[in-house]
Amino acid sequence: MSFIVIIPARLASTRLPNKPLADLGGKPMVVRVAERAQLSGAARIIVATDHAAIFAACQLHGVEVRLTRADHPSGTDRIAEVAAELGLPAQAVVVNVQGDEPLIDPELIAATAARISDQVPMATAAHVITDCDDLFNPNVVKVVLDRHDRALYFSRAAMPWHRDAFAVSQAVMPDGYQPLRHIGLYAYRNDFLQAYPGLTPSPLEQIEALEQLRVLWNGFPIAVHVTHSAPAGGVDTAEDLARVRLHFTR
């Protein structure tokens, strides 16, 4: 399947200022993300940014980049602007790769893009949770699926709730129990991507602080690619940055 990758990148970050430009082995983080995305087989890689410094860094390293409005409420809105600007056909597949994922698995990008179809306008990814700390951590988003591997619900709560086992203990993962952790990677059919900013906000998304619930609440399916291993973590903190820098100095 042919697809393009658009990488939204904002300079502002409350926890890690100037994150997209953080040096990773001599190149800015956003450039490293673009290099990983290139390995996915994407037909085109584009960085979408509202800041001149990120624009200049991408141009310096030969990465295609587009300037966007500064007032977008989310990365999804930002990539929708670029996709519209490019005049992509309705059926084009656009993958949103976050600009703070310099170790993202290229195969995961391609596999998520492949879940888009005429019936399913949006796709994402997940992996099995094996640790109780992650299961009960509200910062770890969980997803439950139907028999077609489409999302039924996303939540910060532990789900599905293993009633009998957790009545005995919440310290041990029950045998055969395979809850899924959501991975924040999204693919869209372009016609749906253009419609997305106009979807009615959901009370569920406001309660859980999970934007993807807007899609389910409005009646659109989300396909979920389940990968067998947990992906390398992104960069949210100074500690994350130090960890990732080790990878690029080996």
mmCIF file with all atom_site columns, N, CA and C in Angstrom, residues 129-142 156-158 166 170-174 177 179 181:
data_model
loop_
_atom_site.group_PDB
_atom_site.id
_atom_site.type_symbol
_atom_site.label_atom_id
_atom_site.label_alt_id
_atom_site.label_comp_id
_atom_site.label_asym_id
_atom_site.label_entity_id
_atom_site.label_seq_id
_atom_site.pdbx_PDB_ins_code
_atom_site.Cartn_x
_atom_site.Cartn_y
_atom_site.Cartn_z
_atom_site.occupancy
_atom_site.B_iso_or_equiv
_atom_site.pdbx_formal_charge
_atom_site.auth_seq_id
_atom_site.auth_comp_id
_atom_site.auth_asym_id
_atom_site.auth_atom_id
_atom_site.pdbx_PDB_model_num
ATOM 1  N N  . ILE A 1 129 ? 0.189  -5.860  27.175 1.00 0.00 ? 129 ILE A N  1
ATOM 2  C CA . ILE A 1 129 ? 0.757  -5.436  28.460 1.00 0.00 ? 129 ILE A CA 1
ATOM 3  C C  . ILE A 1 129 ? 1.089  -6.682  29.281 1.00 0.00 ? 129 ILE A C  1
ATOM 4  N N  . THR A 1 130 ? 2.286  -6.734  29.818 1.00 0.00 ? 130 THR A N  1
ATOM 5  C CA . THR A 1 130 ? 2.703  -7.891  30.612 1.00 0.00 ? 130 THR A CA 1
ATOM 6  C C  . THR A 1 130 ? 2.998  -7.532  32.067 1.00 0.00 ? 130 THR A C  1
ATOM 7  N N  . ASP A 1 131 ? 2.863  -6.268  32.410 1.00 0.00 ? 131 ASP A N  1
ATOM 8  C CA . ASP A 1 131 ? 3.241  -5.792  33.742 1.00 0.00 ? 131 ASP A CA 1
ATOM 9  C C  . ASP A 1 131 ? 2.050  -5.127  34.424 1.00 0.00 ? 131 ASP A C  1
ATOM 10 N N  . CYS A 1 132 ? 1.790  -5.504  35.666 1.00 0.00 ? 132 CYS A N  1
ATOM 11 C CA . CYS A 1 132 ? 0.657  -4.925  36.402 1.00 0.00 ? 132 CYS A CA 1
ATOM 12 C C  . CYS A 1 132 ? 0.813  -3.433  36.639 1.00 0.00 ? 132 CYS A C  1
ATOM 13 N N  . ASP A 1 133 ? 2.042  -2.976  36.811 1.00 0.00 ? 133 ASP A N  1
ATOM 14 C CA . ASP A 1 133 ? 2.257  -1.543  37.023 1.00 0.00 ? 133 ASP A CA 1
ATOM 15 C C  . ASP A 1 133 ? 1.769  -0.749  35.819 1.00 0.00 ? 133 ASP A C  1
ATOM 16 N N  . ASP A 1 134 ? 2.034  -1.251  34.613 1.00 0.00 ? 134 ASP A N  1
ATOM 17 C CA . ASP A 1 134 ? 1.556  -0.577  33.413 1.00 0.00 ? 134 ASP A CA 1
ATOM 18 C C  . ASP A 1 134 ? 0.036  -0.663  33.305 1.00 0.00 ? 134 ASP A C  1
ATOM 19 N N  . LEU A 1 135 ? -0.513 -1.812  33.646 1.00 0.00 ? 135 LEU A N  1
ATOM 20 C CA . LEU A 1 135 ? -1.957 -2.003  33.539 1.00 0.00 ? 135 LEU A CA 1
ATOM 21 C C  . LEU A 1 135 ? -2.731 -1.000  34.392 1.00 0.00 ? 135 LEU A C  1
ATOM 22 N N  . PHE A 1 136 ? -2.254 -0.742  35.586 1.00 0.00 ? 136 PHE A N  1
ATOM 23 C CA . PHE A 1 136 ? -2.973 0.143   36.512 1.00 0.00 ? 136 PHE A CA 1
ATOM 24 C C  . PHE A 1 136 ? -2.457 1.584   36.490 1.00 0.00 ? 136 PHE A C  1
ATOM 25 N N  . ASN A 1 137 ? -1.539 1.884   35.567 1.00 0.00 ? 137 ASN A N  1
ATOM 26 C CA . ASN A 1 137 ? -0.995 3.235   35.428 1.00 0.00 ? 137 ASN A CA 1
ATOM 27 C C  . ASN A 1 137 ? -1.896 4.045   34.494 1.00 0.00 ? 137 ASN A C  1
ATOM 28 N N  . PRO A 1 138 ? -2.509 5.128   34.967 1.00 0.00 ? 138 PRO A N  1
ATOM 29 C CA . PRO A 1 138 ? -3.405 5.908   34.106 1.00 0.00 ? 138 PRO A CA 1
ATOM 30 C C  . PRO A 1 138 ? -2.685 6.624   32.966 1.00 0.00 ? 138 PRO A C  1
ATOM 31 N N  . ASN A 1 139 ? -1.356 6.727   33.034 1.00 0.00 ? 139 ASN A N  1
ATOM 32 C CA . ASN A 1 139 ? -0.606 7.326   31.933 1.00 0.00 ? 139 ASN A CA 1
ATOM 33 C C  . ASN A 1 139 ? -0.382 6.336   30.789 1.00 0.00 ? 139 ASN A C  1
ATOM 34 N N  . VAL A 1 140 ? -0.695 5.078   31.036 1.00 0.00 ? 140 VAL A N  1
ATOM 35 C CA . VAL A 1 140 ? -0.615 4.044   30.005 1.00 0.00 ? 140 VAL A CA 1
ATOM 36 C C  . VAL A 1 140 ? -2.026 3.818   29.472 1.00 0.00 ? 140 VAL A C  1
ATOM 37 N N  . VAL A 1 141 ? -2.248 4.176   28.220 1.00 0.00 ? 141 VAL A N  1
ATOM 38 C CA . VAL A 1 141 ? -3.592 4.088   27.641 1.00 0.00 ? 141 VAL A CA 1
ATOM 39 C C  . VAL A 1 141 ? -3.851 2.668   27.149 1.00 0.00 ? 141 VAL A C  1
ATOM 40 N N  . LYS A 1 142 ? -5.003 2.138   27.515 1.00 0.00 ? 142 LYS A N  1
ATOM 41 C CA . LYS A 1 142 ? -5.398 0.796   27.112 1.00 0.00 ? 142 LYS A CA 1
ATOM 42 C C  . LYS A 1 142 ? -6.472 0.850   26.013 1.00 0.00 ? 142 LYS A C  1
ATOM 43 N N  . ARG A 1 156 ? -7.828 5.134   30.157 1.00 0.00 ? 156 ARG A N  1
ATOM 44 C CA . ARG A 1 156 ? -6.676 5.153   31.061 1.00 0.00 ? 156 ARG A CA 1
ATOM 45 C C  . ARG A 1 156 ? -6.840 4.130   32.184 1.00 0.00 ? 156 ARG A C  1
ATOM 46 N N  . ALA A 1 157 ? -8.040 3.601   32.319 1.00 0.00 ? 157 ALA A N  1
ATOM 47 C CA . ALA A 1 157 ? -8.320 2.583   33.329 1.00 0.00 ? 157 ALA A CA 1
ATOM 48 C C  . ALA A 1 157 ? -7.864 1.207   32.840 1.00 0.00 ? 157 ALA A C  1
ATOM 49 N N  . ALA A 1 158 ? -7.683 0.285   33.791 1.00 0.00 ? 158 ALA A N  1
ATOM 50 C CA . ALA A 1 158 ? -7.349 -1.096  33.437 1.00 0.00 ? 158 ALA A CA 1
ATOM 51 C C  . ALA A 1 158 ? -8.556 -1.743  32.776 1.00 0.00 ? 158 ALA A C  1
ATOM 52 N N  . PHE A 1 166 ? -8.917 -10.360 39.660 1.00 0.00 ? 166 PHE A N  1
ATOM 53 C CA . PHE A 1 166 ? -8.580 -9.153  40.411 1.00 0.00 ? 166 PHE A CA 1
ATOM 54 C C  . PHE A 1 166 ? -9.299 -9.073  41.749 1.00 0.00 ? 166 PHE A C  1
ATOM 55 N N  . GLN A 1 170 ? -4.445 -7.995  42.653 1.00 0.00 ? 170 GLN A N  1
ATOM 56 C CA . GLN A 1 170 ? -4.147 -7.093  41.555 1.00 0.00 ? 170 GLN A CA 1
ATOM 57 C C  . GLN A 1 170 ? -2.637 -6.932  41.380 1.00 0.00 ? 170 GLN A C  1
ATOM 58 N N  . ALA A 1 171 ? -1.882 -7.848  41.952 1.00 0.00 ? 171 ALA A N  1
ATOM 59 C CA . ALA A 1 171 ? -0.423 -7.785  41.895 1.00 0.00 ? 171 ALA A CA 1
ATOM 60 C C  . ALA A 1 171 ? 0.164  -8.733  40.861 1.00 0.00 ? 171 ALA A C  1
ATOM 61 N N  . VAL A 1 172 ? -0.667 -9.641  40.337 1.00 0.00 ? 172 VAL A N  1
ATOM 62 C CA . VAL A 1 172 ? -0.189 -10.651 39.392 1.00 0.00 ? 172 VAL A CA 1
ATOM 63 C C  . VAL A 1 172 ? -1.093 -10.665 38.167 1.00 0.00 ? 172 VAL A C  1
ATOM 64 N N  . MET A 1 173 ? -0.491 -10.720 36.974 1.00 0.00 ? 173 MET A N  1
ATOM 65 C CA . MET A 1 173 ? -1.288 -10.798 35.750 1.00 0.00 ? 173 MET A CA 1
ATOM 66 C C  . MET A 1 173 ? -1.919 -12.177 35.642 1.00 0.00 ? 173 MET A C  1
ATOM 67 N N  . PRO A 1 174 ? -3.226 -12.252 35.458 1.00 0.00 ? 174 PRO A N  1
ATOM 68 C CA . PRO A 1 174 ? -3.899 -13.555 35.352 1.00 0.00 ? 174 PRO A CA 1
ATOM 69 C C  . PRO A 1 174 ? -3.437 -14.341 34.127 1.00 0.00 ? 174 PRO A C  1
ATOM 70 N N  . TYR A 1 177 ? -4.593 -13.707 30.236 1.00 0.00 ? 177 TYR A N  1
ATOM 71 C CA . TYR A 1 177 ? -5.133 -12.335 30.169 1.00 0.00 ? 177 TYR A CA 1
ATOM 72 C C  . TYR A 1 177 ? -4.150 -11.474 29.381 1.00 0.00 ? 177 TYR A C  1
ATOM 73 N N  . PRO A 1 179 ? -4.271 -7.796  28.123 1.00 0.00 ? 179 PRO A N  1
ATOM 74 C CA . PRO A 1 179 ? -4.724 -6.425  27.864 1.00 0.00 ? 179 PRO A CA 1
ATOM 75 C C  . PRO A 1 179 ? -3.757 -5.738  26.904 1.00 0.00 ? 179 PRO A C  1
ATOM 76 N N  . ARG A 1 181 ? -1.894 -2.262  25.323 1.00 0.00 ? 181 ARG A N  1
ATOM 77 C CA . ARG A 1 181 ? -1.469 -0.868  25.485 1.00 0.00 ? 181 ARG A CA 1
ATOM 78 C C  . ARG A 1 181 ? -1.537 -0.175  24.126 1.00 0.00 ? 181 ARG A C  1
#
